[in-house]
């Protein structure tokens, strides 16, 4: 394992004018989303909200937010094109603004007061050391269960989970990050390219980080940056040689998770260890949700549909596909 670098967060919570944030919305809970925007506006110079057709009532709500918060810009899409398409439209706007960094957030994520300061300090520290990095990311904690997602690295063909503790207290070198809570240098975004819009949702960030790592960029988790983030509809606690946690997903989401994973198997930059471990995960998902979920029939149907469309590459060029 690479030695970890220590980083100290900024003392205050000032707005970073060289950072912009992109938040993709799709019918979010308005109270949670308003908290997100209020917190972000104290930390960022520019916040871009890209709405995937959440309906007229939410558009009125967004209009009120834009009028009451300086630095907020809203992009309204005429239908739900998926998270990758929406993120790319936000990126186009940010590129024109000549910022240095871009922060991605989901509409149900709540930043802590020092999130941007901690991520920005980590990014500047890596930049000053000449480290080629694709992104730095926050530690994710689900507010419903208090469960920390952790950072992950593959070692000896197994995923090793790295928690922020005395051993990992600064920057944690990892293989991938969750898109929500990740801060990216814009020049790296330009070199790696945008997000694959054919994925619609799920594994969009996985694909991007694999492309970045394939051309030599590193990825780091930042223990001093915390983001409250909802993983799935709710968190499932199960026993498999010890108690474990995983997010519960709707059948439609399992379709995209499985289909997009199989699309990734064809790509040369995707490591073999990821393909093998993911194949086992798909088998586990089919067994667990096919046996124990209250929508087990629909879960099996959508997982099997995802496998079929993944094998046949059906819909790979159709960015408008929805379930």
XYZ file of C-alpha atoms in Angstrom:
323
model
C 0.000 0.000 0.000
C 1.241 3.480 -0.825
C 2.162 5.635 2.164
C -0.612 7.994 3.110
C -0.087 11.732 2.990
C -1.294 13.925 5.819
C -3.493 16.887 5.055
C -5.020 19.503 7.304
C -8.393 21.052 6.536
C -8.813 24.832 6.276
C -9.878 26.465 9.510
C -12.843 28.343 8.166
C -15.801 27.727 5.910
C -15.234 30.345 3.220
C -16.593 30.180 -0.328
C -14.021 28.767 -2.734
C -14.364 30.816 -5.904
C -12.179 28.364 -7.862
C -14.650 25.532 -7.140
C -18.019 24.888 -8.734
C -20.591 22.295 -7.717
C -22.903 20.236 -9.925
C -26.057 18.750 -8.407
C -28.344 16.577 -10.544
C -31.959 16.483 -9.369
C -34.809 14.114 -10.144
C -37.857 14.684 -7.908
C -35.893 15.079 -4.651
C -37.324 15.643 -1.186
C -37.460 19.433 -1.113
C -36.534 19.883 2.566
C -33.369 17.797 2.195
C -32.477 19.455 -1.089
C -32.919 22.973 0.286
C -30.538 22.121 3.147
C -28.034 20.868 0.584
C -28.194 24.103 -1.423
C -27.971 26.354 1.625
C -24.894 24.501 2.871
C -23.221 24.479 -0.546
C -23.749 28.185 -1.117
C -21.608 29.019 1.923
C -18.743 26.938 0.510
C -18.731 27.282 -3.293
C -18.448 30.174 -5.710
C -20.857 28.563 -8.188
C -23.565 25.886 -7.842
C -25.102 24.354 -10.983
C -28.392 22.489 -10.558
C -29.327 20.263 -13.494
C -32.907 19.053 -13.223
C -33.999 15.834 -14.962
C -37.617 16.940 -15.470
C -38.849 16.824 -11.873
C -42.160 18.457 -12.812
C -43.665 21.968 -12.728
C -43.949 22.237 -8.939
C -40.265 21.510 -8.412
C -39.337 23.886 -11.240
C -41.136 26.671 -9.363
C -39.210 25.646 -6.255
C -35.931 25.847 -8.225
C -36.865 29.278 -9.520
C -37.247 30.477 -5.932
C -33.868 28.975 -4.976
C -32.142 30.653 -7.915
C -33.621 34.038 -6.996
C -32.692 33.772 -3.304
C -29.189 32.296 -3.635
C -26.476 34.211 -5.461
C -24.204 31.951 -7.451
C -26.866 29.331 -8.223
C -27.559 28.507 -11.872
C -30.325 26.116 -12.966
C -30.366 23.988 -16.135
C -33.790 22.489 -16.900
C -33.970 19.353 -19.052
C -37.143 18.474 -20.943
C -37.128 14.855 -19.689
C -35.095 12.459 -17.565
C -32.003 11.751 -19.631
C -30.121 10.076 -16.776
C -27.389 11.247 -14.436
C -24.487 11.004 -16.916
C -26.192 13.241 -19.504
C -27.146 15.763 -16.804
C -23.630 15.819 -15.331
C -22.150 16.427 -18.775
C -24.473 19.389 -19.348
C -23.404 20.804 -15.999
C -19.755 20.248 -16.907
C -20.159 22.212 -20.128
C -21.400 25.163 -18.076
C -18.584 24.876 -15.528
C -15.916 24.648 -18.259
C -17.042 28.025 -19.555
C -16.818 29.518 -16.059
C -13.042 28.867 -15.931
C -13.087 27.323 -12.454
C -10.276 25.038 -11.266
C -12.278 22.273 -9.589
C -15.736 20.755 -9.853
C -17.607 18.981 -7.044
C -20.338 16.440 -7.833
C -23.225 15.823 -5.444
C -26.426 13.774 -5.515
C -29.650 15.569 -4.645
C -30.025 13.672 -1.344
C -26.478 14.260 -0.068
C -25.914 16.736 2.776
C -22.463 18.383 2.962
C -20.975 19.081 6.362
C -19.794 22.693 6.937
C -16.132 21.980 6.147
C -16.609 19.551 3.255
C -15.316 21.785 0.463
C -12.515 23.245 2.607
C -11.215 19.761 3.421
C -11.448 18.499 -0.160
C -9.901 21.687 -1.541
C -6.997 21.540 0.930
C -6.348 17.903 -0.007
C -6.441 18.684 -3.742
C -4.072 21.634 -3.375
C -1.701 19.538 -1.257
C -1.553 16.821 -3.916
C -1.140 19.399 -6.665
C 1.772 21.064 -4.840
C 3.484 17.671 -4.535
C 3.071 16.986 -8.250
C 0.814 13.973 -7.677
C -1.299 13.158 -10.766
C -4.753 12.726 -9.237
C -8.174 12.375 -10.837
C -10.230 13.259 -7.765
C -10.393 13.442 -3.995
C -13.540 12.234 -2.259
C -15.408 12.513 0.999
C -16.080 9.733 3.488
C -19.738 8.823 3.123
C -21.969 8.208 6.125
C -25.596 7.146 5.744
C -27.575 9.334 8.203
C -30.298 6.685 8.600
C -28.015 3.952 9.936
C -24.794 5.798 10.798
C -23.015 3.270 8.562
C -19.769 4.526 7.000
C -19.253 3.380 3.442
C -15.448 3.431 3.649
C -12.864 3.542 0.879
C -11.784 0.459 -1.070
C -8.648 -0.941 -2.671
C -8.131 -4.274 -4.364
C -5.369 -6.354 -2.781
C -4.589 -9.978 -3.680
C -7.798 -10.232 -5.712
C -9.928 -9.119 -2.772
C -11.491 -5.786 -1.904
C -9.950 -4.270 1.221
C -12.141 -1.788 3.026
C -10.274 1.176 4.517
C -11.991 3.079 7.299
C -10.844 6.450 8.570
C -9.127 5.731 11.887
C -5.690 6.133 13.467
C -4.127 4.067 10.675
C -5.940 5.957 7.918
C -6.340 9.506 9.201
C -5.359 11.740 6.279
C -5.485 10.865 2.606
C -6.372 7.284 1.715
C -5.177 5.952 -1.636
C -8.094 3.996 -3.109
C -9.232 2.582 -6.442
C -12.562 4.349 -6.925
C -14.832 6.931 -5.331
C -18.542 7.508 -5.210
C -19.355 10.368 -7.564
C -21.266 12.236 -4.862
C -18.739 14.100 -2.747
C -15.890 13.862 -5.264
C -13.840 16.943 -6.224
C -12.131 16.847 -9.644
C -9.553 19.136 -11.286
C -11.191 20.426 -14.456
C -8.081 19.869 -16.569
C -8.283 16.164 -15.680
C -11.979 16.073 -16.589
C -11.029 17.512 -19.989
C -8.327 14.906 -20.552
C -10.322 11.869 -19.380
C -13.528 13.048 -21.040
C -17.103 13.259 -19.852
C -19.397 10.579 -18.499
C -20.797 7.781 -20.668
C -24.385 8.865 -21.298
C -25.483 5.439 -22.563
C -25.197 4.128 -18.979
C -28.112 6.368 -17.908
C -27.502 5.637 -14.195
C -25.250 3.304 -12.134
C -21.572 2.541 -12.809
C -21.265 5.957 -14.478
C -18.634 6.946 -11.916
C -17.032 3.462 -11.955
C -16.435 3.730 -15.698
C -14.994 7.254 -15.414
C -12.555 6.366 -12.627
C -11.380 3.279 -14.516
C -10.638 5.431 -17.556
C -8.754 7.921 -15.386
C -6.674 5.254 -13.633
C -5.891 3.586 -16.980
C -4.007 6.705 -18.090
C -2.088 7.124 -14.836
C -4.231 9.198 -12.479
C -4.607 8.354 -8.785
C -7.648 8.621 -6.532
C -7.756 9.560 -2.839
C -10.300 9.562 -0.064
C -10.153 12.441 2.426
C -10.894 11.463 6.012
C -11.454 15.056 7.170
C -14.224 15.544 4.564
C -17.569 14.044 5.604
C -20.737 13.796 3.527
C -24.083 12.504 4.766
C -25.259 10.404 1.858
C -28.267 8.118 1.367
C -27.208 4.779 -0.104
C -30.210 3.151 -1.781
C -33.790 3.237 -0.530
C -32.651 1.968 2.866
C -29.780 0.000 4.364
C -29.942 -3.798 4.730
C -28.008 -5.498 7.497
C -27.245 -9.154 6.769
C -24.952 -11.919 7.991
C -22.389 -13.525 5.696
C -19.406 -14.716 7.742
C -19.942 -11.600 9.868
C -22.514 -8.792 9.871
C -22.456 -6.645 6.743
C -24.414 -3.756 5.243
C -25.631 -3.071 1.729
C -28.091 -0.625 0.165
C -31.520 -1.805 -0.911
C -32.263 -1.019 -4.565
C -35.497 -1.047 -6.503
C -35.807 -3.643 -9.297
C -35.353 -0.943 -11.961
C -32.039 0.123 -10.407
C -30.798 -3.470 -10.303
C -31.484 -3.631 -14.028
C -29.070 -0.776 -14.716
C -26.506 -1.975 -12.156
C -26.320 -5.412 -13.785
C -26.642 -4.309 -17.424
C -23.987 -1.599 -17.139
C -21.595 -3.905 -15.282
C -21.749 -6.390 -18.141
C -21.101 -3.586 -20.616
C -17.951 -2.764 -18.639
C -16.693 -6.344 -19.011
C -16.022 -5.618 -22.710
C -13.792 -2.616 -22.088
C -10.026 -3.085 -22.192
C -9.308 -0.588 -19.394
C -11.494 -2.483 -16.897
C -9.254 -4.666 -14.657
C -9.827 -8.411 -14.665
C -10.084 -8.503 -10.868
C -13.010 -6.069 -11.021
C -14.834 -8.204 -13.592
C -14.420 -11.396 -11.537
C -15.478 -9.778 -8.263
C -18.413 -8.056 -9.912
C -19.621 -11.325 -11.460
C -19.760 -12.831 -7.961
C -21.617 -9.763 -6.730
C -24.245 -10.129 -9.477
C -24.776 -13.785 -8.505
C -25.161 -12.772 -4.845
C -27.605 -9.978 -5.794
C -29.757 -12.388 -7.794
C -29.825 -14.961 -4.982
C -30.403 -12.525 -2.106
C -33.065 -10.317 -3.719
C -34.608 -13.290 -5.525
C -35.164 -15.071 -2.200
C -35.631 -12.432 0.492
C -36.949 -9.215 -1.089
C -40.687 -8.527 -0.879
C -40.604 -7.742 -4.629
C -38.613 -10.896 -5.355
C -40.486 -11.692 -8.576
C -39.843 -8.263 -10.067
C -36.273 -8.278 -8.761
C -35.505 -11.565 -10.555
C -37.170 -10.317 -13.731
C -35.190 -7.069 -13.861
C -31.854 -8.642 -12.880
C -32.251 -11.297 -15.595
C -33.280 -8.587 -18.076
C -30.148 -6.666 -17.104
C -28.019 -9.768 -17.723
C -29.619 -10.328 -21.140
C -29.329 -6.693 -22.261
C -25.780 -6.570 -20.890
C -24.728 -9.636 -22.880
C -26.425 -8.462 -26.079
C -25.303 -4.818 -25.548
C -28.917 -3.793 -26.111
C -29.528 -0.087 -25.558
C -25.843 0.808 -25.315
C -26.222 3.696 -27.745
C -29.624 4.769 -26.431
C -29.006 7.412 -23.772
C -32.733 8.045 -23.400
C -33.590 4.528 -22.222
C -35.690 4.376 -19.072
C -37.296 1.546 -17.116
